[in-house]
PDB file of C-alpha atoms in Angstrom:
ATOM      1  CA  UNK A   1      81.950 -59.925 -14.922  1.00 40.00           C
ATOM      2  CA  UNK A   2      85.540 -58.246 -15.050  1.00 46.00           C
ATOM      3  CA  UNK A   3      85.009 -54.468 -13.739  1.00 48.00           C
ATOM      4  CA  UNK A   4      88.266 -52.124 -15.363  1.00 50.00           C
ATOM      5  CA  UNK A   5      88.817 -48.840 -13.663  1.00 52.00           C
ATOM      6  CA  UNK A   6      90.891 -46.303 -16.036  1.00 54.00           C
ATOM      7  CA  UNK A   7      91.554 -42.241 -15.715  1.00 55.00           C
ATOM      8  CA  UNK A   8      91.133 -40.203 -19.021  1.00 56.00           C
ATOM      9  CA  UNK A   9      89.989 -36.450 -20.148  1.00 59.00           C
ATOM     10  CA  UNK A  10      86.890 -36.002 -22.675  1.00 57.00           C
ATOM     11  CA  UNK A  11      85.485 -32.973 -23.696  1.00 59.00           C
ATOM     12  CA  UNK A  12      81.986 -33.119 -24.693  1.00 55.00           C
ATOM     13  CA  UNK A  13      80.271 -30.796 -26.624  1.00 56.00           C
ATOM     14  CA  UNK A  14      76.204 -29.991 -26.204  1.00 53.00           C
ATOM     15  CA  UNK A  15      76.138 -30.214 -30.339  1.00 57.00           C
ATOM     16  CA  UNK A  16      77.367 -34.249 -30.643  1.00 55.00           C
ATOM     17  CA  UNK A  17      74.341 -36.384 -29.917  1.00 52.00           C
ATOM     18  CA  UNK A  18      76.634 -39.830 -29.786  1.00 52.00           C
ATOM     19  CA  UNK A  19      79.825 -37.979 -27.615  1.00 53.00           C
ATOM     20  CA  UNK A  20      81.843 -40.893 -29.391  1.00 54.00           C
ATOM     21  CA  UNK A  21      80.116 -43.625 -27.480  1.00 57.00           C
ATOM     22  CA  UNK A  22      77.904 -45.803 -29.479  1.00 55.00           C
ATOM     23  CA  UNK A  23      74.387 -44.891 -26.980  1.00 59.00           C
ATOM     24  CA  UNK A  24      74.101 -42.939 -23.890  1.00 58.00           C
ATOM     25  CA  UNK A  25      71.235 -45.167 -21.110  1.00 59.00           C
ATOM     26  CA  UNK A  26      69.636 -44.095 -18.382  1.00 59.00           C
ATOM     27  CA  UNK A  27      70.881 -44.984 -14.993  1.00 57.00           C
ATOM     28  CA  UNK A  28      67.799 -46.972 -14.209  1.00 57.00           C
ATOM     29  CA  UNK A  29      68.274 -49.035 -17.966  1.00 59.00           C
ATOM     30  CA  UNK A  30      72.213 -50.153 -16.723  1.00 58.00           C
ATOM     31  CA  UNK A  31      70.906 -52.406 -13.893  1.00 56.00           C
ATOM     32  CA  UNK A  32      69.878 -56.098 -13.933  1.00 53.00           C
ATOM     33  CA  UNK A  33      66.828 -56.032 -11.834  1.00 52.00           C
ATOM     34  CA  UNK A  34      66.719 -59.591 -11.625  1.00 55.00           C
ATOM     35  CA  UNK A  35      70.464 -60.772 -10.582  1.00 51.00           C
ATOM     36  CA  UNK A  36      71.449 -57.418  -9.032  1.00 48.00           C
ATOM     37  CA  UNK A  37      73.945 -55.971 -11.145  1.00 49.00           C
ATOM     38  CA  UNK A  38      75.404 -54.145 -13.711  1.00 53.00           C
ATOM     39  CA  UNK A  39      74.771 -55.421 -17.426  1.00 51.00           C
ATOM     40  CA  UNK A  40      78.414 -56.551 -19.298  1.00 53.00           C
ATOM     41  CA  UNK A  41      79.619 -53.900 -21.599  1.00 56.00           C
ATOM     42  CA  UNK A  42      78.927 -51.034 -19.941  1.00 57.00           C
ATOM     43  CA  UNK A  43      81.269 -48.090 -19.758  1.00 59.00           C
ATOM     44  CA  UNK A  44      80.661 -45.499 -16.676  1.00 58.00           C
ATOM     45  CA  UNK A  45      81.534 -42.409 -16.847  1.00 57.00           C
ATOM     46  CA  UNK A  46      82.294 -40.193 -14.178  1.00 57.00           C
ATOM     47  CA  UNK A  47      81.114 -36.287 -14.987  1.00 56.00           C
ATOM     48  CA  UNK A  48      80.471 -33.147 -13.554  1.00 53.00           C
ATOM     49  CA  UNK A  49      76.859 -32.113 -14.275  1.00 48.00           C
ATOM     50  CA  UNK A  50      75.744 -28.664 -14.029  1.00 47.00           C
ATOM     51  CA  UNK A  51      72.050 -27.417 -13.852  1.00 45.00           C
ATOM     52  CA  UNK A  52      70.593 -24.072 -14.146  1.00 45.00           C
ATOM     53  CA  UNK A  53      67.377 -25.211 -11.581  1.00 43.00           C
ATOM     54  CA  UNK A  54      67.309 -25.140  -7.922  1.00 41.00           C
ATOM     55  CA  UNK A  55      70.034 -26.626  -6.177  1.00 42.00           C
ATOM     56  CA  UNK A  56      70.452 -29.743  -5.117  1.00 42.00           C
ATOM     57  CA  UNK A  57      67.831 -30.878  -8.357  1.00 40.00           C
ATOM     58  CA  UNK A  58      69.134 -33.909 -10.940  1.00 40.00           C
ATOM     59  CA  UNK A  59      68.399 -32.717 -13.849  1.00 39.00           C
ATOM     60  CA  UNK A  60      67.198 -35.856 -16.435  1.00 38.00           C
ATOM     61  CA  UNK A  61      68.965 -34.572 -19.172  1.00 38.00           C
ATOM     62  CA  UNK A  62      73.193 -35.647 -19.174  1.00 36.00           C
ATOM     63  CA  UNK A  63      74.613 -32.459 -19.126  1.00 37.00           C
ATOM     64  CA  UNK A  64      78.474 -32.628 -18.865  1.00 36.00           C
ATOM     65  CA  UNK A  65      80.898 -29.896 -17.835  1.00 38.00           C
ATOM     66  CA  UNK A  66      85.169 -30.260 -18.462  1.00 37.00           C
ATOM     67  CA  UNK A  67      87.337 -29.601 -15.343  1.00 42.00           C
ATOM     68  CA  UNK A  68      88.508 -26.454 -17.165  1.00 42.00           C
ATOM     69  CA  UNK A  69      84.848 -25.471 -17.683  1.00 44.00           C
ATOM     70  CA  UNK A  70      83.827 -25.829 -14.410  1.00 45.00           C
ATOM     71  CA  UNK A  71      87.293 -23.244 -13.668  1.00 49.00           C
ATOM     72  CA  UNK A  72      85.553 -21.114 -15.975  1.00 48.00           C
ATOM     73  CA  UNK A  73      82.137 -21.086 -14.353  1.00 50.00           C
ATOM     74  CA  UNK A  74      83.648 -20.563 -10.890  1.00 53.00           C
ATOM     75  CA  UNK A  75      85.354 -17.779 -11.580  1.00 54.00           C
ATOM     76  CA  UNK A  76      82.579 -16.245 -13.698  1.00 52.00           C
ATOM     77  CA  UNK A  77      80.497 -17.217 -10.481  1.00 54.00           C
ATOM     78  CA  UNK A  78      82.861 -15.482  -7.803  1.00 54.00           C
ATOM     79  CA  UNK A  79      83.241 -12.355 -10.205  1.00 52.00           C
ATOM     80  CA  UNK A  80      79.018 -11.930 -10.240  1.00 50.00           C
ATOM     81  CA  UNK A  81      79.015 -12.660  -6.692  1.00 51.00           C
ATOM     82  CA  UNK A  82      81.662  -9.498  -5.865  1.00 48.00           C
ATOM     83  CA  UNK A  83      79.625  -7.512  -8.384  1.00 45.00           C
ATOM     84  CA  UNK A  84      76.339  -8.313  -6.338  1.00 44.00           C
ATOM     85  CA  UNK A  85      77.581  -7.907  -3.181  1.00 43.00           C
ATOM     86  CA  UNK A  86      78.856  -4.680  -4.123  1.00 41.00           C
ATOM     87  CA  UNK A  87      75.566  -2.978  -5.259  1.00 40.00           C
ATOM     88  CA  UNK A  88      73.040  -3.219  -2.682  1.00 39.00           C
ATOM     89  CA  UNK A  89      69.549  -2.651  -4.509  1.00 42.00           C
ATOM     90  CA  UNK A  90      65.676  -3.537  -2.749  1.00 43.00           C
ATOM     91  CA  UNK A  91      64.280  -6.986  -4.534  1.00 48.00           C
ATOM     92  CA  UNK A  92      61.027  -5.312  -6.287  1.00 60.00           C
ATOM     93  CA  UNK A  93      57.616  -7.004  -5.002  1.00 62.00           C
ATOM     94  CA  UNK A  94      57.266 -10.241  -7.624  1.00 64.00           C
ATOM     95  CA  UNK A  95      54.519  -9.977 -10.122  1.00 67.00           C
ATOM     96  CA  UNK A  96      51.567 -12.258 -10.774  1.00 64.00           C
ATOM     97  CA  UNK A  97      53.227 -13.083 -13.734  1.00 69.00           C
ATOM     98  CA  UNK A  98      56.607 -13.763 -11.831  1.00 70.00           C
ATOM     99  CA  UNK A  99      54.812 -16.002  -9.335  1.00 66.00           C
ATOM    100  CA  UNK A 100      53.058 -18.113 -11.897  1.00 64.00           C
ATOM    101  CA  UNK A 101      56.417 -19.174 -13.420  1.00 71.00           C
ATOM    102  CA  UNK A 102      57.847 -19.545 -10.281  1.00 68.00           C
ATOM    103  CA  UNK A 103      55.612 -22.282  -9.474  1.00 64.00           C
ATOM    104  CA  UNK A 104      55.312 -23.964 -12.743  1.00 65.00           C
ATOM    105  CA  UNK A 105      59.219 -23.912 -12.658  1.00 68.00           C
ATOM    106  CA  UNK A 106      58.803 -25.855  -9.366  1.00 62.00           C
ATOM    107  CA  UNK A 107      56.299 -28.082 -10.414  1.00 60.00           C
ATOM    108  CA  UNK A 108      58.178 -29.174 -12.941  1.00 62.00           C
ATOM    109  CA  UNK A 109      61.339 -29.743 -10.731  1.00 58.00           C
ATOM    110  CA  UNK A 110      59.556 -31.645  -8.873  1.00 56.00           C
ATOM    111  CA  UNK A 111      58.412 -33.872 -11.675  1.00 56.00           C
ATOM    112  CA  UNK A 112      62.264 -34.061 -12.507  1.00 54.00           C
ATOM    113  CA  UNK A 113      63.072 -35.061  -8.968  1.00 52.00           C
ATOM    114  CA  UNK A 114      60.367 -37.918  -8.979  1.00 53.00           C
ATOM    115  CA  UNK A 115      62.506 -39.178 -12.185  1.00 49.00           C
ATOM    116  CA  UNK A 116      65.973 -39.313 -10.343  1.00 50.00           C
ATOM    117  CA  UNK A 117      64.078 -41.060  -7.301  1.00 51.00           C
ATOM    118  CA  UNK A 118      63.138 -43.986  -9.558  1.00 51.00           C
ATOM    119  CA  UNK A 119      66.704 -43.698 -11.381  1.00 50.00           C
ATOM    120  CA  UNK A 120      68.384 -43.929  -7.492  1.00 49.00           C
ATOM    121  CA  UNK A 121      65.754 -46.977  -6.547  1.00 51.00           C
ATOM    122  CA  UNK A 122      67.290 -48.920  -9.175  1.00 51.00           C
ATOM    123  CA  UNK A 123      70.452 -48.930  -7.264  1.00 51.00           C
ATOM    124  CA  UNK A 124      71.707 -51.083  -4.839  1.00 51.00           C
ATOM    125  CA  UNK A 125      74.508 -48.828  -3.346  1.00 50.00           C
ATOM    126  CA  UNK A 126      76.395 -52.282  -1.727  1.00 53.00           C
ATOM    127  CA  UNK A 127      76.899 -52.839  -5.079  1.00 51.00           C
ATOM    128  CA  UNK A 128      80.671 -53.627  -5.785  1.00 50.00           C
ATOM    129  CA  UNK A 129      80.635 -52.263  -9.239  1.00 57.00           C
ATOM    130  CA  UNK A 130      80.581 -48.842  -7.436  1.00 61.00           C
ATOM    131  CA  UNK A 131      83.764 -47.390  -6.034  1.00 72.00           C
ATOM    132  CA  UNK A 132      83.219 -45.548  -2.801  1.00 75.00           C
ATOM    133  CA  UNK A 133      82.963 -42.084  -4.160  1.00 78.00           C
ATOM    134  CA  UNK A 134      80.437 -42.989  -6.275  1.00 72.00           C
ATOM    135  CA  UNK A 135      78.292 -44.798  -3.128  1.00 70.00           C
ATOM    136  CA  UNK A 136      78.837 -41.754  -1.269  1.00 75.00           C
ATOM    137  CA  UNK A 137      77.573 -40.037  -4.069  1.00 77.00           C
ATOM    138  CA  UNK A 138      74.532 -41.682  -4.908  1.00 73.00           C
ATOM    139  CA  UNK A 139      73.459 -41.353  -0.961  1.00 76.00           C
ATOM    140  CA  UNK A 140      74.463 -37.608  -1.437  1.00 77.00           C
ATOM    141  CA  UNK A 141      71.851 -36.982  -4.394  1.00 76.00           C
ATOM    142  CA  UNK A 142      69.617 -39.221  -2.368  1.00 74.00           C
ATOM    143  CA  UNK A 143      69.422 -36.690   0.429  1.00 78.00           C
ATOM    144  CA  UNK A 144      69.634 -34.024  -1.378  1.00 77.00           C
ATOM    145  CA  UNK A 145      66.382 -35.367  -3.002  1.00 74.00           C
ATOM    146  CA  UNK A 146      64.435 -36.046  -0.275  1.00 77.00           C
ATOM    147  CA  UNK A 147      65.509 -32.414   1.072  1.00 80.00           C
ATOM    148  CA  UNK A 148      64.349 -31.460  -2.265  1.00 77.00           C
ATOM    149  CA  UNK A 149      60.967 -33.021  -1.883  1.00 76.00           C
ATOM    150  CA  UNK A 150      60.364 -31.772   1.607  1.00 81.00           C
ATOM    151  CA  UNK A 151      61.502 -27.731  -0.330  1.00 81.00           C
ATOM    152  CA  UNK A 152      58.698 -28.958  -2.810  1.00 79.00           C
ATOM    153  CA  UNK A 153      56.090 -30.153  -0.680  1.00 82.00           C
ATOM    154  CA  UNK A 154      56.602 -26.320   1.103  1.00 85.00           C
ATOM    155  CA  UNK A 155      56.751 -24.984  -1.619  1.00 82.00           C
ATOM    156  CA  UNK A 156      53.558 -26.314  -2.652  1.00 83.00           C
ATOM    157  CA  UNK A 157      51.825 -25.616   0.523  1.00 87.00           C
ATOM    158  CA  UNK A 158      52.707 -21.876   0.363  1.00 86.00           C
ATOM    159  CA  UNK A 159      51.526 -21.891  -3.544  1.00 84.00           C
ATOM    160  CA  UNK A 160      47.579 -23.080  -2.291  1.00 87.00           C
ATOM    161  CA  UNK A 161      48.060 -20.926   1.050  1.00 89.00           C
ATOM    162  CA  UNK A 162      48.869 -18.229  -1.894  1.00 87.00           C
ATOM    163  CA  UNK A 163      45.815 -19.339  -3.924  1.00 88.00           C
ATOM    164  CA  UNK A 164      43.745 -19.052  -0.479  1.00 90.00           C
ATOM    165  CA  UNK A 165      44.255 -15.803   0.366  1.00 91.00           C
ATOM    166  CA  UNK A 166      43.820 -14.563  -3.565  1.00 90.00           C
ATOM    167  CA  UNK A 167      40.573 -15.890  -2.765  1.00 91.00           C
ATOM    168  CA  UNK A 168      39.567 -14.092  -0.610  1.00 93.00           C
ATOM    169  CA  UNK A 169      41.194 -11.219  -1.465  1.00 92.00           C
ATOM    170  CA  UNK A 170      38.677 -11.386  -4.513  1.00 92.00           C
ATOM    171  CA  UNK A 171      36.079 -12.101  -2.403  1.00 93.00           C
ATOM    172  CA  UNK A 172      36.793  -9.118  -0.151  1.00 94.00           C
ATOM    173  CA  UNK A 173      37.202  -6.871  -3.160  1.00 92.00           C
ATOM    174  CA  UNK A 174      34.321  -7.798  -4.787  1.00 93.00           C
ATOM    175  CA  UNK A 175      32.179  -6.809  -1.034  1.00 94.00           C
ATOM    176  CA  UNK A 176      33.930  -3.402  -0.728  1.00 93.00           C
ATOM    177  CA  UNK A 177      32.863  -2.735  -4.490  1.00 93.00           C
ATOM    178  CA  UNK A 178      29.696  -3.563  -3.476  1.00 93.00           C
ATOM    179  CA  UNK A 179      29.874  -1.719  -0.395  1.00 93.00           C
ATOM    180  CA  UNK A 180      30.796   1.234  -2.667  1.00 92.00           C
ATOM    181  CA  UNK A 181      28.151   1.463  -4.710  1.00 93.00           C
ATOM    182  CA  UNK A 182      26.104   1.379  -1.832  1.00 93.00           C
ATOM    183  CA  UNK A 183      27.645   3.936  -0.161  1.00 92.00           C
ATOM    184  CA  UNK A 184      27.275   5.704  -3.536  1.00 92.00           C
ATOM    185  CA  UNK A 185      23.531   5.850  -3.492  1.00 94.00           C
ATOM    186  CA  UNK A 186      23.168   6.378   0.387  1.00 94.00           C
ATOM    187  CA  UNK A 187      24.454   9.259  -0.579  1.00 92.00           C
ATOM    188  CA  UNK A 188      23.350   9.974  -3.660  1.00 93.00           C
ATOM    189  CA  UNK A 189      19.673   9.861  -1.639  1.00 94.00           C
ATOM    190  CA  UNK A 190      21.126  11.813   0.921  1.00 93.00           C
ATOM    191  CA  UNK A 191      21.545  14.460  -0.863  1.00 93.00           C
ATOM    192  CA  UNK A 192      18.262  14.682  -2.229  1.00 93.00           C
ATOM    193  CA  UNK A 193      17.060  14.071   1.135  1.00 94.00           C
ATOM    194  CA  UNK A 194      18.691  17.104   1.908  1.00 93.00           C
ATOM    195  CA  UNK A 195      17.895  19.251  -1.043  1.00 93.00           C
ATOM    196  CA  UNK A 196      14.338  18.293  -0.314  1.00 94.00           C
ATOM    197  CA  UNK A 197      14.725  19.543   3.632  1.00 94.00           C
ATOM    198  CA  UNK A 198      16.272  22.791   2.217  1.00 94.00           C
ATOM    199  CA  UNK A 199      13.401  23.360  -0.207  1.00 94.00           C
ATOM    200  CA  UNK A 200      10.682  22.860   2.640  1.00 94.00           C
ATOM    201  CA  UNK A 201      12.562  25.007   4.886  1.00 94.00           C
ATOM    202  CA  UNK A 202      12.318  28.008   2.505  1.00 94.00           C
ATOM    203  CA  UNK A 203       8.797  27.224   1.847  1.00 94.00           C
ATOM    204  CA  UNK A 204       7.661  27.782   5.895  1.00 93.00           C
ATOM    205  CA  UNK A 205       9.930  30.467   6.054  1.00 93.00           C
ATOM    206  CA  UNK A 206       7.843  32.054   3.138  1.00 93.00           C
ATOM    207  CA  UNK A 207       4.375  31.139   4.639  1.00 94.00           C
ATOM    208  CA  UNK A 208       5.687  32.216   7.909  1.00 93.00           C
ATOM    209  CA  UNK A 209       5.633  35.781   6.086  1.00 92.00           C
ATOM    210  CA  UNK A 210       2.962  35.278   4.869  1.00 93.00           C
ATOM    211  CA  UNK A 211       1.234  34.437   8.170  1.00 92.00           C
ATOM    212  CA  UNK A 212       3.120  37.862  10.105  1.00 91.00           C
ATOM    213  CA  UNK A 213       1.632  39.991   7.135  1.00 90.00           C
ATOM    214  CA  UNK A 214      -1.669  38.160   7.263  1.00 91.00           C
ATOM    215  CA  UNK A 215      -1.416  38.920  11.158  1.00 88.00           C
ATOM    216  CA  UNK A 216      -0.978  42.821  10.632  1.00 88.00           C
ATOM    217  CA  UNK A 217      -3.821  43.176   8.220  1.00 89.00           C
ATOM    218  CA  UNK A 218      -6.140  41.473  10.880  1.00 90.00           C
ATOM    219  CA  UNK A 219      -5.244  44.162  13.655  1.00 87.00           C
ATOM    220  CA  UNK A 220      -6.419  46.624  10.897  1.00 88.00           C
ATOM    221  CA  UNK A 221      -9.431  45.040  10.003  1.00 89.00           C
ATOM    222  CA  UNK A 222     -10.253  44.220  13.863  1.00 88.00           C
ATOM    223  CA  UNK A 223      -9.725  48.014  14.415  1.00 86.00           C
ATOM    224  CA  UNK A 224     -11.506  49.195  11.081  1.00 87.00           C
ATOM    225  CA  UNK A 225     -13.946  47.044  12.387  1.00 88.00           C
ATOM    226  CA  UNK A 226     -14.893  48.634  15.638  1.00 87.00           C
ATOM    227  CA  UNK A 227     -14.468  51.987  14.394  1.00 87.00           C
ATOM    228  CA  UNK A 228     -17.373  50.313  11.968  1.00 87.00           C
ATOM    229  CA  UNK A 229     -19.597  48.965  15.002  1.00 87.00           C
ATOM    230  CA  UNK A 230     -19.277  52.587  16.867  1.00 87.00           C
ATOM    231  CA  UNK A 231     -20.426  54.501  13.503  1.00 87.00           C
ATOM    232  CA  UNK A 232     -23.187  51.752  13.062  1.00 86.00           C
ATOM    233  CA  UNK A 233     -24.427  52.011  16.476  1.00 86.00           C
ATOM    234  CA  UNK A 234     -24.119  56.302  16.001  1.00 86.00           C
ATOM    235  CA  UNK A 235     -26.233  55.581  13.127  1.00 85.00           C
ATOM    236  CA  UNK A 236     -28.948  53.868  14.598  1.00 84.00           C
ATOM    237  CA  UNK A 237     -29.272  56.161  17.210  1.00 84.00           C
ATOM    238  CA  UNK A 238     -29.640  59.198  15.028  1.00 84.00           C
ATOM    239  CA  UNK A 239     -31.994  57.207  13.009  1.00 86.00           C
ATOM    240  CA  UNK A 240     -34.194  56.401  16.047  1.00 82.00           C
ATOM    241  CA  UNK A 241     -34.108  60.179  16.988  1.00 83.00           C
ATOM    242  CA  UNK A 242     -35.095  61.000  13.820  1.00 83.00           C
ATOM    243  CA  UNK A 243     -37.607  58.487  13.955  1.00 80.00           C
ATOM    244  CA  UNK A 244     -39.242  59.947  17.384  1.00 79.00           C
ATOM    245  CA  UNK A 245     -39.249  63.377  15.935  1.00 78.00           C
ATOM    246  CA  UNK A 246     -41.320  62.600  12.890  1.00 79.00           C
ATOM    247  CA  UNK A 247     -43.676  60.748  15.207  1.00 78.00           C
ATOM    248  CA  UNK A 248     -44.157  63.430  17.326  1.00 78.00           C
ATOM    249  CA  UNK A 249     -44.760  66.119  14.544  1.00 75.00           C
ATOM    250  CA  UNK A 250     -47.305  63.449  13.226  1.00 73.00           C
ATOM    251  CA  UNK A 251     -48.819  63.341  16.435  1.00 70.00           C
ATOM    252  CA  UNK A 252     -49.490  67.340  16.268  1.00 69.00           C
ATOM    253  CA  UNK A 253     -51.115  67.248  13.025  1.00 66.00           C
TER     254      UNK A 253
END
């Protein structure tokens, strides 16, 4: 296996499928599992590959950026980043919405990283087909990786921690509505409670005026009463007078 090492500028564009080369492999497809190699006839090409994911992510589709693109980008990058560190504005509280992408997004990169661990595997980095860049390189997106996984895995954790405490925020929502209602008709009864005190209150207070003017018309009957007795007893006494006399006239005759 001859290995030739030359130096040459391509631009790629996103819209060419081919990129003049007859087929474009994955990583893990250019290695001879069994004898430990690279496969003859195999052209690789050295490239800067840009992502719009977290950092430090391999994306698994080849996405190739020119040395006067990447200028480009980094100065379009170090304009934004005067422009943002020139306004000063307060991040807004994320939405459920928000979150829910955020996560998927994440998922997904993880997925993607899972893909470039099996692609690295497939590499034996004391290979001699590989110049030392590109050995240092390869261990680079291998720790970058495993970072990544370990960002993931936290990620992750935070996400059901998230989950947890929507939980029983529901479930604590869903008590204090309960509570409410309850609080509703405690007081709902309450109030009739005390509408029903009120009208019993007015009702002694009117049979307590009742009773006072009851009270005064007994005085007056108790005195009508003896004035009664002392005319009743005058009466008898006249009548047993009167009696007497018409005995003793009868008594004459």
């Amino acid at each position: 296996t001859h290995s030739l090492l030359a130096v040459s500028t391509v631009e790629f564009t996103a819209n060419d499928s081919s990129w003049g080369f007859p087929s474009l492999l994955a990583l893990s497809q250019l290695h001879d599992p069994k004898r430990g190699y690279l496969v003859n006839d195999v052209c690789l090409l050295e490239a800067y590959v840009s992502t719009d994911t977290t950092k430090g992510l391999i994306s698994h589709e080849l996405m190739i950026k020119t040395d006067s693109d990447r200028q480009k980008t980094d100065e379009a990058d170090s304009s934004t980043q005067s422009s943002e560190e020139s306004v000063a504005f307060e991040p807004e509280d994320p939405t459920e919405e928000d979150m829910n992408t955020f996560f998927t997004s994440l998922e997904s990169e993880l997925s993607n990283s899972n893909i470039a661990f099996k692609i690295l595997a497939c590499f034996d980095c004391s290979s001699t087909a590989l110049t030392i860049e590109q050995k240092n390189e390869l261990l680079g997106m291998e720790q970058s990786l495993k970072e990544l996984v370990s960002q993931a895995a936290k990620a992750m954790q935070d996400k059901n921690h998230l989950l947890a405490k929507e939980s029983m925020k529901l479930t604590i929502t869903r008590d204090l509505d309960r509570n409410l209602i309850r609080y509703k008709e405690i007081e709902s009864e309450f109030a009739a409670l005390l509408a029903e005190r009120m009208g019993i209150f007015r009702t002694c207070q009117k049979m307590k005026k009742e009773l006072e003017a009851l009270g005064k018309e007994l005085e007056e009957c108790e005195s009508k009463a003896k004035v009664a007795e002392e005319e009743e007893k005058s009466v008898e006494a006249e009548w047993g007078r009167i009696k007497g006399f018409i005995s003793s006239v009868k008594g004459k005759m």
